[in-house]
Coordinates of C-alpha atoms in Angstrom, one line a residue:
M49 CA 16.6 0.9 -5.7
T50 CA 20.1 1.7 -3.7
N51 CA 23.2 -0.4 -4.6
A52 CA 23.2 -1.9 -1.1
A53 CA 19.5 -3.3 -2.0
A54 CA 20.2 -4.5 -5.4
A55 CA 23.1 -6.3 -4.0
I56 CA 21.0 -8.5 -1.8
V57 CA 18.0 -8.8 -4.2
P58 CA 17.8 -12.4 -6.0
D59 CA 17.3 -12.9 -9.9
W60 CA 13.4 -13.3 -9.9
R61 CA 13.7 -14.8 -13.8
I62 CA 15.6 -17.9 -12.3
S63 CA 13.6 -18.2 -8.5
G64 CA 10.4 -18.5 -10.7
M65 CA 8.4 -15.6 -8.7
C66 CA 6.2 -12.6 -10.3
G67 CA 8.9 -10.1 -10.0
R68 CA 8.5 -7.4 -13.1
F69 CA 5.3 -5.7 -14.2
T70 CA 4.1 -2.3 -16.3
L71 CA 1.6 0.5 -15.4
T72 CA 1.5 2.6 -18.9
V73 CA -2.0 3.6 -18.9
S74 CA -3.5 7.5 -18.4
I75 CA -4.2 8.2 -14.3
E76 CA -7.7 9.0 -15.5
E77 CA -8.2 5.2 -16.8
L78 CA -7.0 4.3 -13.0
I79 CA -9.4 6.8 -11.3
D80 CA -12.3 5.3 -13.6
L81 CA -11.4 1.7 -13.2
F82 CA -10.8 1.6 -9.2
G83 CA -13.0 4.4 -8.2
I84 CA -10.1 6.5 -6.5
E85 CA -11.2 9.3 -4.4
Q86 CA -7.5 10.2 -3.2
L87 CA -4.2 10.2 -5.1
T88 CA -1.4 10.5 -2.7
F89 CA 1.7 10.7 -5.1
E90 CA 2.5 12.4 -8.4
Y91 CA 1.8 9.5 -10.7
H92 CA 4.3 8.1 -13.8
P93 CA 4.2 5.5 -16.1
R94 CA 6.5 2.2 -15.2
Y95 CA 7.6 0.1 -17.9
N96 CA 9.8 -2.3 -15.6
A97 CA 8.5 -1.9 -12.0
A98 CA 10.7 -4.0 -9.8
P99 CA 11.1 -5.5 -6.0
G100 CA 12.2 -2.9 -3.7
Q101 CA 11.0 0.1 -5.7
M102 CA 8.0 2.1 -4.8
I103 CA 5.0 0.8 -6.7
A104 CA 1.5 2.4 -7.1
T105 CA -0.9 0.6 -4.6
V106 CA -4.6 1.2 -4.1
I107 CA -6.1 0.5 -0.6
G108 CA -9.8 1.0 0.7
H109 CA -9.8 3.4 3.4
Q110 CA -13.3 4.7 5.6
G111 CA -15.0 3.5 2.4
N112 CA -12.9 5.6 -0.1
K113 CA -10.5 4.4 -2.3
R114 CA -6.7 6.1 -2.0
M115 CA -4.1 5.4 -4.5
G116 CA -0.4 5.9 -3.1
Q117 CA 2.7 3.9 -3.3
L118 CA 4.2 1.1 -1.2
R119 CA 7.7 -0.6 -1.0
W120 CA 7.2 -3.7 -3.3
G121 CA 8.6 -6.4 -0.5
L122 CA 6.4 -7.0 2.7
I123 CA 8.2 -6.6 5.7
P124 CA 5.8 -8.2 8.4
S125 CA 5.4 -5.9 11.2
W126 CA 7.1 -8.2 13.6
S127 CA 10.0 -8.9 11.5
K128 CA 13.4 -7.8 13.0
D129 CA 14.9 -6.9 9.7
E130 CA 13.9 -5.5 6.7
K131 CA 15.9 -7.2 4.3
I132 CA 13.1 -10.0 4.9
G133 CA 10.8 -7.8 2.3
Y134 CA 13.0 -8.9 -0.8
Q135 CA 12.1 -12.7 0.1
L136 CA 8.2 -11.8 0.2
I137 CA 7.6 -10.0 -3.0
N138 CA 4.9 -12.9 -4.1
A139 CA 2.4 -14.3 -1.5
K140 CA 1.1 -18.1 -2.9
A141 CA -2.9 -17.9 -2.4
E142 CA -2.4 -21.6 -1.7
T143 CA -0.8 -21.2 1.8
L144 CA -1.9 -17.3 2.5
E145 CA -3.8 -19.0 5.5
E146 CA -0.8 -20.8 6.8
K147 CA 2.0 -18.5 6.6
P148 CA 2.8 -16.2 9.4
S149 CA 3.8 -13.5 7.0
F150 CA 1.0 -13.2 5.4
R151 CA -1.7 -14.7 7.3
E152 CA -3.0 -11.3 9.3
S153 CA -2.7 -9.3 6.2
Y154 CA -5.1 -11.6 4.3
L155 CA -8.0 -10.9 6.6
R156 CA -7.1 -7.0 7.3
R157 CA -4.8 -5.6 5.4
R158 CA -5.7 -6.2 1.2
C159 CA -4.6 -4.0 -1.5
V160 CA -4.6 -4.2 -5.3
I161 CA -1.7 -3.4 -7.4
P162 CA -2.9 -1.8 -10.8
A163 CA -1.0 -3.2 -13.9
D164 CA -1.2 -3.3 -17.5
G165 CA 0.9 -6.2 -18.0
F166 CA 3.7 -8.4 -15.9
Y167 CA 6.6 -9.9 -17.6
E168 CA 7.7 -13.6 -17.5
W169 CA 10.7 -15.1 -18.8
K170 CA 10.6 -18.0 -21.3
N171 CA 12.7 -21.3 -22.0
T172 CA 13.8 -21.2 -25.6
E173 CA 16.3 -22.8 -27.7
N174 CA 17.9 -19.5 -27.7
G175 CA 18.0 -18.9 -23.8
K176 CA 15.2 -16.9 -21.7
Q177 CA 13.4 -14.9 -23.9
P178 CA 11.5 -12.0 -21.8
M179 CA 7.5 -12.0 -22.7
R180 CA 5.1 -9.4 -21.7
I181 CA 1.8 -10.7 -20.7
M182 CA -1.3 -8.5 -21.2
M183 CA -5.7 -8.2 -21.3
K184 CA -6.6 -8.2 -24.9
H185 CA -8.3 -4.9 -24.0
K186 CA -4.6 -3.7 -23.5
G187 CA -5.9 -1.5 -20.2
A188 CA -5.3 -1.7 -16.5
F189 CA -6.1 -4.7 -14.6
A190 CA -5.9 -4.9 -10.8
M191 CA -3.1 -7.6 -9.0
A192 CA -4.5 -8.5 -5.8
G193 CA -2.1 -7.8 -3.0
L194 CA -1.3 -7.8 0.7
Y195 CA 0.3 -4.9 2.9
D196 CA 1.8 -4.0 6.6
A197 CA 3.7 -1.4 8.2
W198 CA 7.1 -2.1 9.9
M199 CA 8.8 0.0 12.4
S200 CA 12.8 0.2 12.0
P201 CA 15.0 0.0 15.4
D202 CA 16.1 3.7 14.2
G203 CA 12.1 4.9 13.9
R204 CA 11.7 4.9 10.5
K205 CA 8.0 3.8 9.2
I206 CA 8.2 1.7 6.1
H207 CA 4.8 0.3 4.5
S208 CA 5.4 -2.7 2.0
C209 CA 3.2 -4.9 -0.2
A210 CA 3.3 -8.3 -1.9
I211 CA 1.3 -9.8 -5.0
I212 CA -0.5 -12.9 -4.4
T213 CA 0.4 -15.6 -7.2
T214 CA -1.7 -18.4 -8.4
S215 CA -1.3 -21.2 -10.6
A216 CA -0.6 -20.3 -14.3
N217 CA -3.7 -20.3 -16.8
A218 CA -2.9 -22.1 -20.2
L219 CA -1.3 -19.1 -21.9
V220 CA 0.9 -17.9 -19.3
G221 CA 1.4 -21.7 -18.4
E222 CA 3.4 -22.3 -21.8
I223 CA 5.7 -19.3 -20.2
H224 CA 5.5 -19.9 -16.3
D225 CA 4.1 -22.1 -14.0
R226 CA 2.8 -19.0 -11.5
M227 CA 1.1 -15.9 -12.5
P228 CA -0.5 -12.9 -10.4
V229 CA -4.0 -13.1 -8.9
I230 CA -5.9 -10.7 -11.2
L231 CA -9.2 -9.7 -10.0
R232 CA -12.3 -9.2 -11.8
A233 CA -13.5 -5.8 -12.0
G234 CA -16.7 -6.7 -10.0
D235 CA -15.0 -8.2 -7.2
I236 CA -12.1 -5.4 -6.7
E237 CA -14.7 -3.4 -3.8
L238 CA -15.1 -7.2 -2.2
W239 CA -11.1 -7.2 -2.1
L240 CA -10.7 -3.8 -0.6
N241 CA -13.6 -4.5 1.9
R242 CA -11.5 -3.9 5.2
E243 CA -14.6 -5.0 7.1
I244 CA -14.5 -8.4 5.4
R245 CA -12.2 -10.3 7.7
E246 CA -13.5 -13.9 6.5
A247 CA -11.3 -16.0 4.4
S248 CA -14.1 -18.1 3.4
R249 CA -15.5 -15.1 1.7
L250 CA -12.2 -14.1 -0.2
N251 CA -10.9 -17.6 -1.2
G252 CA -12.8 -17.7 -4.5
L253 CA -11.3 -14.7 -6.0
L254 CA -7.8 -16.2 -6.1
Q255 CA -8.6 -17.9 -9.0
P256 CA -6.5 -18.0 -12.4
Y257 CA -7.4 -15.6 -14.6
P258 CA -9.2 -16.7 -18.2
E259 CA -6.4 -17.3 -20.8
N260 CA -9.0 -16.2 -23.8
E261 CA -8.7 -12.8 -22.6
M262 CA -5.5 -12.2 -22.3
F263 CA -2.4 -12.3 -24.7
A264 CA 1.7 -12.3 -25.0
Y265 CA 4.5 -11.1 -26.9
P266 CA 8.3 -10.9 -26.7
V267 CA 10.2 -7.7 -25.6
S268 CA 13.4 -6.7 -25.6
P269 CA 16.1 -8.4 -23.0
A270 CA 16.4 -4.9 -21.4
V271 CA 13.7 -5.6 -19.2
G272 CA 16.5 -8.0 -17.5
N273 CA 18.1 -4.8 -16.2
V274 CA 15.9 -2.9 -13.2
K275 CA 17.9 0.1 -14.2
N276 CA 15.7 0.3 -17.5
D277 CA 12.5 1.7 -17.3
S278 CA 11.2 3.5 -20.5
P279 CA 9.3 2.6 -23.6
E280 CA 11.7 0.5 -25.1
C281 CA 10.9 -2.2 -22.5
I282 CA 7.5 -2.9 -23.9
M283 CA 8.2 -2.6 -27.9
P284 CA 7.7 -6.1 -29.6
F285 CA 10.9 -7.5 -30.0
G286 CA 12.1 -10.0 -32.9
T287 CA 9.1 -9.9 -34.8

């Protein structure tokens, strides 16, 4: 992220958004999980992905699955200013059909953001403790997302995305009141099918993921700095 961008990005730990995640599994695991037929960038593990950065994203394209990169922070096609993206890193599942920023993308431009963990900050007597939340199988999973394309006045085209959030399950609820929408493996095909444009067929997917299939552990405060993107970020902390 540029210094200029960093200056206008709020602190998502305080604002209560899902604002950091990890993707450290092998590219082979991602290809197998999502059935990816086309890869459009050089994949590297991410230990502290943050808003404003380019992140791996899977999109359905003419019946195939393509994994490329989109900028995290959705800029609606009709927006006059790309800075709105820093306010639209998440989209609430409960209001997707109401919000002009997300309504059209929900029906026509859905994507999946691969991850193998996400961070939330837990209030403790010693201050805010970052926690990494994962699946018990420790593998990759699919966060539901939306995307759009925006053309700047000077001709730049920016493809961007947002992560959909829902109410927290019991595990995440001890840390935070929101969590990403995590899709079951069997629902990924439906979510990415661009021929499906009826909210009635999609709304049922936007549920909290079962807490008995997840776990959380404390990590280093180093994840609070977006400049830190190394294995240190995911090491257990204070145990």
